[in-house]
Amino acid sequence: MSQEAIVLFAHGARDPEWAVPARQVAAEVQRLRPDVSVSVAFLEFMEPTLADAVDAAAAAGARVLRVVPLFVARGGHLKKDVPVLIEAAQAKHPDCRIELAAVVGEDAGVVHAMAVYAAGA
């Protein structure tokens, strides 16, 4: 296994079909980065949790973990809850570097793609 892992982090929902897009993104990331372990984790209602995903990646040998929030904007969960989760994961795995990426929905390319879609272009 690579020493790098990417954890796509989504909110989660009670309906299992809700996770399909996140898993599709994970499959595409894995296609783009076959050298890196890619997984999906959820804040609530679904598994694995972020802690579980970080534990699994670290156990498999990852030493650099990039957590990518699949959220449209940085709201309350990302301002309050997620930093606590990242801090706890980092404390549990001091031999790993856990990086929290910017929220995917705030990336200029993603904003543009959503605008193109909304415009019907």
PDB file of N, CA, C and O in Angstrom, residues 49-117:
ATOM      1  N   THR A  49     -16.991   5.699   9.927  1.00  0.00           N
ATOM      2  CA  THR A  49     -16.801   7.052  10.444  1.00  0.00           C
ATOM      3  C   THR A  49     -15.429   7.544   9.991  1.00  0.00           C
ATOM      4  O   THR A  49     -14.605   6.754   9.501  1.00  0.00           O
ATOM      5  N   LEU A  50     -15.169   8.804  10.201  1.00  0.00           N
ATOM      6  CA  LEU A  50     -13.852   9.344   9.881  1.00  0.00           C
ATOM      7  C   LEU A  50     -12.774   8.643  10.704  1.00  0.00           C
ATOM      8  O   LEU A  50     -11.725   8.265  10.176  1.00  0.00           O
ATOM      9  N   ALA A  51     -13.042   8.443  11.987  1.00  0.00           N
ATOM     10  CA  ALA A  51     -12.070   7.755  12.851  1.00  0.00           C
ATOM     11  C   ALA A  51     -11.777   6.351  12.330  1.00  0.00           C
ATOM     12  O   ALA A  51     -10.616   5.932  12.283  1.00  0.00           O
ATOM     13  N   ASP A  52     -12.822   5.625  11.919  1.00  0.00           N
ATOM     14  CA  ASP A  52     -12.630   4.271  11.390  1.00  0.00           C
ATOM     15  C   ASP A  52     -11.795   4.284  10.106  1.00  0.00           C
ATOM     16  O   ASP A  52     -10.922   3.437   9.910  1.00  0.00           O
ATOM     17  N   ALA A  53     -12.081   5.239   9.216  1.00  0.00           N
ATOM     18  CA  ALA A  53     -11.355   5.322   7.952  1.00  0.00           C
ATOM     19  C   ALA A  53      -9.884   5.670   8.183  1.00  0.00           C
ATOM     20  O   ALA A  53      -8.993   5.106   7.545  1.00  0.00           O
ATOM     21  N   VAL A  54      -9.619   6.582   9.104  1.00  0.00           N
ATOM     22  CA  VAL A  54      -8.236   6.946   9.433  1.00  0.00           C
ATOM     23  C   VAL A  54      -7.530   5.753  10.069  1.00  0.00           C
ATOM     24  O   VAL A  54      -6.388   5.435   9.708  1.00  0.00           O
ATOM     25  N   ASP A  55      -8.203   5.065  10.995  1.00  0.00           N
ATOM     26  CA  ASP A  55      -7.615   3.877  11.614  1.00  0.00           C
ATOM     27  C   ASP A  55      -7.236   2.841  10.558  1.00  0.00           C
ATOM     28  O   ASP A  55      -6.144   2.269  10.601  1.00  0.00           O
ATOM     29  N   ALA A  56      -8.128   2.586   9.620  1.00  0.00           N
ATOM     30  CA  ALA A  56      -7.879   1.583   8.580  1.00  0.00           C
ATOM     31  C   ALA A  56      -6.713   1.989   7.682  1.00  0.00           C
ATOM     32  O   ALA A  56      -5.850   1.167   7.362  1.00  0.00           O
ATOM     33  N   ALA A  57      -6.676   3.240   7.299  1.00  0.00           N
ATOM     34  CA  ALA A  57      -5.589   3.718   6.440  1.00  0.00           C
ATOM     35  C   ALA A  57      -4.252   3.638   7.167  1.00  0.00           C
ATOM     36  O   ALA A  57      -3.250   3.182   6.598  1.00  0.00           O
ATOM     37  N   ALA A  58      -4.221   4.049   8.414  1.00  0.00           N
ATOM     38  CA  ALA A  58      -2.984   3.994   9.194  1.00  0.00           C
ATOM     39  C   ALA A  58      -2.541   2.549   9.403  1.00  0.00           C
ATOM     40  O   ALA A  58      -1.350   2.234   9.278  1.00  0.00           O
ATOM     41  N   ALA A  59      -3.492   1.661   9.677  1.00  0.00           N
ATOM     42  CA  ALA A  59      -3.161   0.244   9.874  1.00  0.00           C
ATOM     43  C   ALA A  59      -2.603  -0.377   8.598  1.00  0.00           C
ATOM     44  O   ALA A  59      -1.770  -1.295   8.656  1.00  0.00           O
ATOM     45  N   ALA A  60      -3.031   0.149   7.439  1.00  0.00           N
ATOM     46  CA  ALA A  60      -2.549  -0.366   6.163  1.00  0.00           C
ATOM     47  C   ALA A  60      -1.227   0.261   5.738  1.00  0.00           C
ATOM     48  O   ALA A  60      -0.692  -0.073   4.684  1.00  0.00           O
ATOM     49  N   GLY A  61      -0.715   1.187   6.534  1.00  0.00           N
ATOM     50  CA  GLY A  61       0.594   1.762   6.253  1.00  0.00           C
ATOM     51  C   GLY A  61       0.623   3.188   5.770  1.00  0.00           C
ATOM     52  O   GLY A  61       1.699   3.733   5.511  1.00  0.00           O
ATOM     53  N   ALA A  62      -0.519   3.824   5.651  1.00  0.00           N
ATOM     54  CA  ALA A  62      -0.532   5.224   5.215  1.00  0.00           C
ATOM     55  C   ALA A  62       0.084   6.107   6.297  1.00  0.00           C
ATOM     56  O   ALA A  62      -0.158   5.909   7.482  1.00  0.00           O
ATOM     57  N   ARG A  63       0.884   7.059   5.877  1.00  0.00           N
ATOM     58  CA  ARG A  63       1.495   7.996   6.826  1.00  0.00           C
ATOM     59  C   ARG A  63       1.101   9.438   6.517  1.00  0.00           C
ATOM     60  O   ARG A  63       1.302  10.323   7.334  1.00  0.00           O
ATOM     61  N   VAL A  64       0.522   9.659   5.342  1.00  0.00           N
ATOM     62  CA  VAL A  64      -0.023  10.960   4.974  1.00  0.00           C
ATOM     63  C   VAL A  64      -1.467  10.722   4.563  1.00  0.00           C
ATOM     64  O   VAL A  64      -1.732   9.979   3.625  1.00  0.00           O
ATOM     65  N   LEU A  65      -2.387  11.316   5.300  1.00  0.00           N
ATOM     66  CA  LEU A  65      -3.807  11.147   5.027  1.00  0.00           C
ATOM     67  C   LEU A  65      -4.407  12.497   4.698  1.00  0.00           C
ATOM     68  O   LEU A  65      -4.301  13.442   5.494  1.00  0.00           O
ATOM     69  N   ARG A  66      -5.021  12.582   3.553  1.00  0.00           N
ATOM     70  CA  ARG A  66      -5.672  13.816   3.119  1.00  0.00           C
ATOM     71  C   ARG A  66      -7.175  13.614   3.249  1.00  0.00           C
ATOM     72  O   ARG A  66      -7.746  12.765   2.567  1.00  0.00           O
ATOM     73  N   VAL A  67      -7.802  14.371   4.119  1.00  0.00           N
ATOM     74  CA  VAL A  67      -9.244  14.296   4.328  1.00  0.00           C
ATOM     75  C   VAL A  67      -9.880  15.392   3.484  1.00  0.00           C
ATOM     76  O   VAL A  67      -9.587  16.576   3.666  1.00  0.00           O
ATOM     77  N   VAL A  68     -10.739  14.982   2.542  1.00  0.00           N
ATOM     78  CA  VAL A  68     -11.363  15.922   1.611  1.00  0.00           C
ATOM     79  C   VAL A  68     -12.862  15.996   1.907  1.00  0.00           C
ATOM     80  O   VAL A  68     -13.593  15.039   1.646  1.00  0.00           O
ATOM     81  N   PRO A  69     -13.335  17.111   2.454  1.00  0.00           N
ATOM     82  CA  PRO A  69     -14.757  17.247   2.761  1.00  0.00           C
ATOM     83  C   PRO A  69     -15.593  17.398   1.489  1.00  0.00           C
ATOM     84  O   PRO A  69     -15.410  18.346   0.729  1.00  0.00           O
ATOM     85  N   LEU A  70     -16.490  16.447   1.268  1.00  0.00           N
ATOM     86  CA  LEU A  70     -17.400  16.519   0.125  1.00  0.00           C
ATOM     87  C   LEU A  70     -18.660  17.275   0.540  1.00  0.00           C
ATOM     88  O   LEU A  70     -19.761  16.749   0.546  1.00  0.00           O
ATOM     89  N   PHE A  71     -18.454  18.509   0.912  1.00  0.00           N
ATOM     90  CA  PHE A  71     -19.537  19.401   1.338  1.00  0.00           C
ATOM     91  C   PHE A  71     -19.578  20.563   0.352  1.00  0.00           C
ATOM     92  O   PHE A  71     -18.560  20.907  -0.259  1.00  0.00           O
ATOM     93  N   VAL A  72     -20.732  21.197   0.226  1.00  0.00           N
ATOM     94  CA  VAL A  72     -20.858  22.343  -0.668  1.00  0.00           C
ATOM     95  C   VAL A  72     -20.234  23.587  -0.042  1.00  0.00           C
ATOM     96  O   VAL A  72     -19.639  24.407  -0.736  1.00  0.00           O
ATOM     97  N   ALA A  73     -20.337  23.723   1.266  1.00  0.00           N
ATOM     98  CA  ALA A  73     -19.804  24.905   1.943  1.00  0.00           C
ATOM     99  C   ALA A  73     -19.308  24.509   3.333  1.00  0.00           C
ATOM    100  O   ALA A  73     -19.647  23.454   3.854  1.00  0.00           O
ATOM    101  N   ARG A  74     -18.532  25.379   3.918  1.00  0.00           N
ATOM    102  CA  ARG A  74     -17.964  25.150   5.255  1.00  0.00           C
ATOM    103  C   ARG A  74     -18.928  25.716   6.299  1.00  0.00           C
ATOM    104  O   ARG A  74     -18.820  26.843   6.732  1.00  0.00           O
ATOM    105  N   GLY A  75     -19.872  24.859   6.699  1.00  0.00           N
ATOM    106  CA  GLY A  75     -20.854  25.256   7.700  1.00  0.00           C
ATOM    107  C   GLY A  75     -20.435  24.794   9.086  1.00  0.00           C
ATOM    108  O   GLY A  75     -19.257  24.534   9.356  1.00  0.00           O
ATOM    109  N   GLY A  76     -21.408  24.681   9.964  1.00  0.00           N
ATOM    110  CA  GLY A  76     -21.164  24.363  11.368  1.00  0.00           C
ATOM    111  C   GLY A  76     -20.365  23.091  11.598  1.00  0.00           C
ATOM    112  O   GLY A  76     -19.450  23.075  12.426  1.00  0.00           O
ATOM    113  N   HIS A  77     -20.712  22.013  10.889  1.00  0.00           N
ATOM    114  CA  HIS A  77     -19.973  20.762  11.084  1.00  0.00           C
ATOM    115  C   HIS A  77     -18.490  20.940  10.776  1.00  0.00           C
ATOM    116  O   HIS A  77     -17.632  20.452  11.512  1.00  0.00           O
ATOM    117  N   LEU A  78     -18.215  21.637   9.687  1.00  0.00           N
ATOM    118  CA  LEU A  78     -16.818  21.782   9.291  1.00  0.00           C
ATOM    119  C   LEU A  78     -16.073  22.825  10.119  1.00  0.00           C
ATOM    120  O   LEU A  78     -14.859  22.750  10.260  1.00  0.00           O
ATOM    121  N   LYS A  79     -16.800  23.756  10.693  1.00  0.00           N
ATOM    122  CA  LYS A  79     -16.153  24.753  11.536  1.00  0.00           C
ATOM    123  C   LYS A  79     -15.927  24.239  12.952  1.00  0.00           C
ATOM    124  O   LYS A  79     -14.943  24.594  13.595  1.00  0.00           O
ATOM    125  N   LYS A  80     -16.845  23.409  13.449  1.00  0.00           N
ATOM    126  CA  LYS A  80     -16.780  22.991  14.855  1.00  0.00           C
ATOM    127  C   LYS A  80     -16.456  21.517  15.038  1.00  0.00           C
ATOM    128  O   LYS A  80     -15.556  21.169  15.793  1.00  0.00           O
ATOM    129  N   ASP A  81     -17.221  20.643  14.385  1.00  0.00           N
ATOM    130  CA  ASP A  81     -17.100  19.204  14.632  1.00  0.00           C
ATOM    131  C   ASP A  81     -15.867  18.576  13.987  1.00  0.00           C
ATOM    132  O   ASP A  81     -15.159  17.786  14.620  1.00  0.00           O
ATOM    133  N   VAL A  82     -15.630  18.906  12.740  1.00  0.00           N
ATOM    134  CA  VAL A  82     -14.551  18.239  12.005  1.00  0.00           C
ATOM    135  C   VAL A  82     -13.165  18.548  12.575  1.00  0.00           C
ATOM    136  O   VAL A  82     -12.348  17.626  12.708  1.00  0.00           O
ATOM    137  N   PRO A  83     -12.854  19.777  12.964  1.00  0.00           N
ATOM    138  CA  PRO A  83     -11.532  20.002  13.575  1.00  0.00           C
ATOM    139  C   PRO A  83     -11.293  19.135  14.816  1.00  0.00           C
ATOM    140  O   PRO A  83     -10.175  18.648  15.036  1.00  0.00           O
ATOM    141  N   VAL A  84     -12.341  18.902  15.596  1.00  0.00           N
ATOM    142  CA  VAL A  84     -12.222  18.046  16.776  1.00  0.00           C
ATOM    143  C   VAL A  84     -11.931  16.609  16.350  1.00  0.00           C
ATOM    144  O   VAL A  84     -11.085  15.927  16.938  1.00  0.00           O
ATOM    145  N   LEU A  85     -12.618  16.144  15.308  1.00  0.00           N
ATOM    146  CA  LEU A  85     -12.390  14.787  14.804  1.00  0.00           C
ATOM    147  C   LEU A  85     -10.974  14.630  14.254  1.00  0.00           C
ATOM    148  O   LEU A  85     -10.312  13.612  14.493  1.00  0.00           O
ATOM    149  N   ILE A  86     -10.501  15.634  13.535  1.00  0.00           N
ATOM    150  CA  ILE A  86      -9.146  15.585  12.973  1.00  0.00           C
ATOM    151  C   ILE A  86      -8.120  15.598  14.103  1.00  0.00           C
ATOM    152  O   ILE A  86      -7.149  14.828  14.086  1.00  0.00           O
ATOM    153  N   GLU A  87      -8.337  16.438  15.086  1.00  0.00           N
ATOM    154  CA  GLU A  87      -7.424  16.519  16.230  1.00  0.00           C
ATOM    155  C   GLU A  87      -7.347  15.172  16.968  1.00  0.00           C
ATOM    156  O   GLU A  87      -6.267  14.715  17.343  1.00  0.00           O
ATOM    157  N   ALA A  88      -8.486  14.541  17.167  1.00  0.00           N
ATOM    158  CA  ALA A  88      -8.516  13.233  17.846  1.00  0.00           C
ATOM    159  C   ALA A  88      -7.803  12.171  17.013  1.00  0.00           C
ATOM    160  O   ALA A  88      -7.044  11.352  17.558  1.00  0.00           O
ATOM    161  N   ALA A  89      -8.022  12.191  15.709  1.00  0.00           N
ATOM    162  CA  ALA A  89      -7.356  11.221  14.835  1.00  0.00           C
ATOM    163  C   ALA A  89      -5.849  11.443  14.835  1.00  0.00           C
ATOM    164  O   ALA A  89      -5.068  10.484  14.870  1.00  0.00           O
ATOM    165  N   GLN A  90      -5.440  12.703  14.823  1.00  0.00           N
ATOM    166  CA  GLN A  90      -4.010  13.017  14.839  1.00  0.00           C
ATOM    167  C   GLN A  90      -3.375  12.565  16.153  1.00  0.00           C
ATOM    168  O   GLN A  90      -2.269  12.019  16.163  1.00  0.00           O
ATOM    169  N   ALA A  91      -4.075  12.764  17.262  1.00  0.00           N
ATOM    170  CA  ALA A  91      -3.564  12.337  18.566  1.00  0.00           C
ATOM    171  C   ALA A  91      -3.436  10.818  18.633  1.00  0.00           C
ATOM    172  O   ALA A  91      -2.485  10.290  19.216  1.00  0.00           O
ATOM    173  N   LYS A  92      -4.361  10.123  18.017  1.00  0.00           N
ATOM    174  CA  LYS A  92      -4.332   8.651  18.017  1.00  0.00           C
ATOM    175  C   LYS A  92      -3.248   8.108  17.098  1.00  0.00           C
ATOM    176  O   LYS A  92      -2.734   7.020  17.319  1.00  0.00           O
ATOM    177  N   HIS A  93      -2.920   8.869  16.055  1.00  0.00           N
ATOM    178  CA  HIS A  93      -1.933   8.432  15.063  1.00  0.00           C
ATOM    179  C   HIS A  93      -0.843   9.498  14.899  1.00  0.00           C
ATOM    180  O   HIS A  93      -0.757  10.154  13.861  1.00  0.00           O
ATOM    181  N   PRO A  94      -0.005   9.685  15.914  1.00  0.00           N
ATOM    182  CA  PRO A  94       0.999  10.747  15.853  1.00  0.00           C
ATOM    183  C   PRO A  94       2.063  10.510  14.774  1.00  0.00           C
ATOM    184  O   PRO A  94       2.732  11.458  14.372  1.00  0.00           O
ATOM    185  N   ASP A  95       2.174   9.286  14.296  1.00  0.00           N
ATOM    186  CA  ASP A  95       3.153   8.979  13.247  1.00  0.00           C
ATOM    187  C   ASP A  95       2.607   9.291  11.853  1.00  0.00           C
ATOM    188  O   ASP A  95       3.304   9.113  10.854  1.00  0.00           O
ATOM    189  N   CYS A  96       1.363   9.761  11.779  1.00  0.00           N
ATOM    190  CA  CYS A  96       0.738  10.133  10.508  1.00  0.00           C
ATOM    191  C   CYS A  96       0.566  11.645  10.441  1.00  0.00           C
ATOM    192  O   CYS A  96       0.415  12.302  11.462  1.00  0.00           O
ATOM    193  N   ARG A  97       0.592  12.153   9.222  1.00  0.00           N
ATOM    194  CA  ARG A  97       0.242  13.557   9.008  1.00  0.00           C
ATOM    195  C   ARG A  97      -1.161  13.574   8.417  1.00  0.00           C
ATOM    196  O   ARG A  97      -1.377  13.030   7.326  1.00  0.00           O
ATOM    197  N   ILE A  98      -2.104  14.141   9.134  1.00  0.00           N
ATOM    198  CA  ILE A  98      -3.489  14.180   8.680  1.00  0.00           C
ATOM    199  C   ILE A  98      -3.800  15.609   8.257  1.00  0.00           C
ATOM    200  O   ILE A  98      -3.740  16.529   9.072  1.00  0.00           O
ATOM    201  N   GLU A  99      -4.105  15.769   6.982  1.00  0.00           N
ATOM    202  CA  GLU A  99      -4.358  17.084   6.404  1.00  0.00           C
ATOM    203  C   GLU A  99      -5.838  17.221   6.078  1.00  0.00           C
ATOM    204  O   GLU A  99      -6.421  16.328   5.460  1.00  0.00           O
ATOM    205  N   LEU A 100      -6.435  18.324   6.461  1.00  0.00           N
ATOM    206  CA  LEU A 100      -7.826  18.610   6.115  1.00  0.00           C
ATOM    207  C   LEU A 100      -7.822  19.552   4.917  1.00  0.00           C
ATOM    208  O   LEU A 100      -7.366  20.696   5.010  1.00  0.00           O
ATOM    209  N   ALA A 101      -8.315  19.063   3.790  1.00  0.00           N
ATOM    210  CA  ALA A 101      -8.374  19.869   2.569  1.00  0.00           C
ATOM    211  C   ALA A 101      -9.514  20.880   2.676  1.00  0.00           C
ATOM    212  O   ALA A 101     -10.397  20.766   3.530  1.00  0.00           O
ATOM    213  N   ALA A 102      -9.493  21.846   1.794  1.00  0.00           N
ATOM    214  CA  ALA A 102     -10.590  22.808   1.714  1.00  0.00           C
ATOM    215  C   ALA A 102     -11.862  22.083   1.278  1.00  0.00           C
ATOM    216  O   ALA A 102     -11.807  21.021   0.649  1.00  0.00           O
ATOM    217  N   VAL A 103     -12.989  22.657   1.598  1.00  0.00           N
ATOM    218  CA  VAL A 103     -14.282  22.089   1.225  1.00  0.00           C
ATOM    219  C   VAL A 103     -14.407  22.072  -0.293  1.00  0.00           C
ATOM    220  O   VAL A 103     -14.152  23.083  -0.959  1.00  0.00           O
ATOM    221  N   VAL A 104     -14.773  20.922  -0.831  1.00  0.00           N
ATOM    222  CA  VAL A 104     -14.807  20.756  -2.279  1.00  0.00           C
ATOM    223  C   VAL A 104     -15.734  21.764  -2.964  1.00  0.00           C
ATOM    224  O   VAL A 104     -15.431  22.275  -4.039  1.00  0.00           O
ATOM    225  N   GLY A 105     -16.855  22.094  -2.329  1.00  0.00           N
ATOM    226  CA  GLY A 105     -17.812  23.010  -2.946  1.00  0.00           C
ATOM    227  C   GLY A 105     -17.362  24.452  -3.020  1.00  0.00           C
ATOM    228  O   GLY A 105     -17.982  25.262  -3.705  1.00  0.00           O
ATOM    229  N   GLU A 106     -16.274  24.778  -2.346  1.00  0.00           N
ATOM    230  CA  GLU A 106     -15.754  26.142  -2.396  1.00  0.00           C
ATOM    231  C   GLU A 106     -14.616  26.302  -3.393  1.00  0.00           C
ATOM    232  O   GLU A 106     -14.101  27.396  -3.587  1.00  0.00           O
ATOM    233  N   ASP A 107     -14.234  25.197  -4.048  1.00  0.00           N
ATOM    234  CA  ASP A 107     -13.197  25.247  -5.069  1.00  0.00           C
ATOM    235  C   ASP A 107     -13.753  25.938  -6.320  1.00  0.00           C
ATOM    236  O   ASP A 107     -14.885  25.654  -6.747  1.00  0.00           O
ATOM    237  N   ALA A 108     -12.975  26.826  -6.922  1.00  0.00           N
ATOM    238  CA  ALA A 108     -13.448  27.591  -8.084  1.00  0.00           C
ATOM    239  C   ALA A 108     -13.878  26.688  -9.238  1.00  0.00           C
ATOM    240  O   ALA A 108     -14.880  26.958  -9.914  1.00  0.00           O
ATOM    241  N   GLY A 109     -13.163  25.602  -9.465  1.00  0.00           N
ATOM    242  CA  GLY A 109     -13.526  24.679 -10.540  1.00  0.00           C
ATOM    243  C   GLY A 109     -14.850  23.985 -10.279  1.00  0.00           C
ATOM    244  O   GLY A 109     -15.654  23.769 -11.201  1.00  0.00           O
ATOM    245  N   VAL A 110     -15.090  23.639  -9.033  1.00  0.00           N
ATOM    246  CA  VAL A 110     -16.354  22.991  -8.667  1.00  0.00           C
ATOM    247  C   VAL A 110     -17.493  23.994  -8.778  1.00  0.00           C
ATOM    248  O   VAL A 110     -18.573  23.671  -9.301  1.00  0.00           O
ATOM    249  N   VAL A 111     -17.283  25.213  -8.316  1.00  0.00           N
ATOM    250  CA  VAL A 111     -18.307  26.255  -8.436  1.00  0.00           C
ATOM    251  C   VAL A 111     -18.646  26.466  -9.907  1.00  0.00           C
ATOM    252  O   VAL A 111     -19.828  26.534 -10.289  1.00  0.00           O
ATOM    253  N   HIS A 112     -17.636  26.520 -10.757  1.00  0.00           N
ATOM    254  CA  HIS A 112     -17.864  26.701 -12.196  1.00  0.00           C
ATOM    255  C   HIS A 112     -18.648  25.523 -12.773  1.00  0.00           C
ATOM    256  O   HIS A 112     -19.593  25.713 -13.544  1.00  0.00           O
ATOM    257  N   ALA A 113     -18.273  24.299 -12.410  1.00  0.00           N
ATOM    258  CA  ALA A 113     -18.972  23.110 -12.913  1.00  0.00           C
ATOM    259  C   ALA A 113     -20.448  23.125 -12.487  1.00  0.00           C
ATOM    260  O   ALA A 113     -21.328  22.788 -13.281  1.00  0.00           O
ATOM    261  N   MET A 114     -20.719  23.544 -11.241  1.00  0.00           N
ATOM    262  CA  MET A 114     -22.114  23.620 -10.789  1.00  0.00           C
ATOM    263  C   MET A 114     -22.861  24.700 -11.557  1.00  0.00           C
ATOM    264  O   MET A 114     -24.034  24.515 -11.914  1.00  0.00           O
ATOM    265  N   ALA A 115     -22.214  25.823 -11.837  1.00  0.00           N
ATOM    266  CA  ALA A 115     -22.854  26.900 -12.595  1.00  0.00           C
ATOM    267  C   ALA A 115     -23.148  26.452 -14.017  1.00  0.00           C
ATOM    268  O   ALA A 115     -24.246  26.736 -14.545  1.00  0.00           O
ATOM    269  N   VAL A 116     -22.217  25.764 -14.656  1.00  0.00           N
ATOM    270  CA  VAL A 116     -22.442  25.261 -16.015  1.00  0.00           C
ATOM    271  C   VAL A 116     -23.624  24.297 -16.027  1.00  0.00           C
ATOM    272  O   VAL A 116     -24.496  24.363 -16.877  1.00  0.00           O
ATOM    273  N   TYR A 117     -23.657  23.411 -15.040  1.00  0.00           N
ATOM    274  CA  TYR A 117     -24.768  22.465 -14.941  1.00  0.00           C
ATOM    275  C   TYR A 117     -26.088  23.193 -14.749  1.00  0.00           C
ATOM    276  O   TYR A 117     -27.087  22.914 -15.422  1.00  0.00           O
TER     277      TYR A 117
END
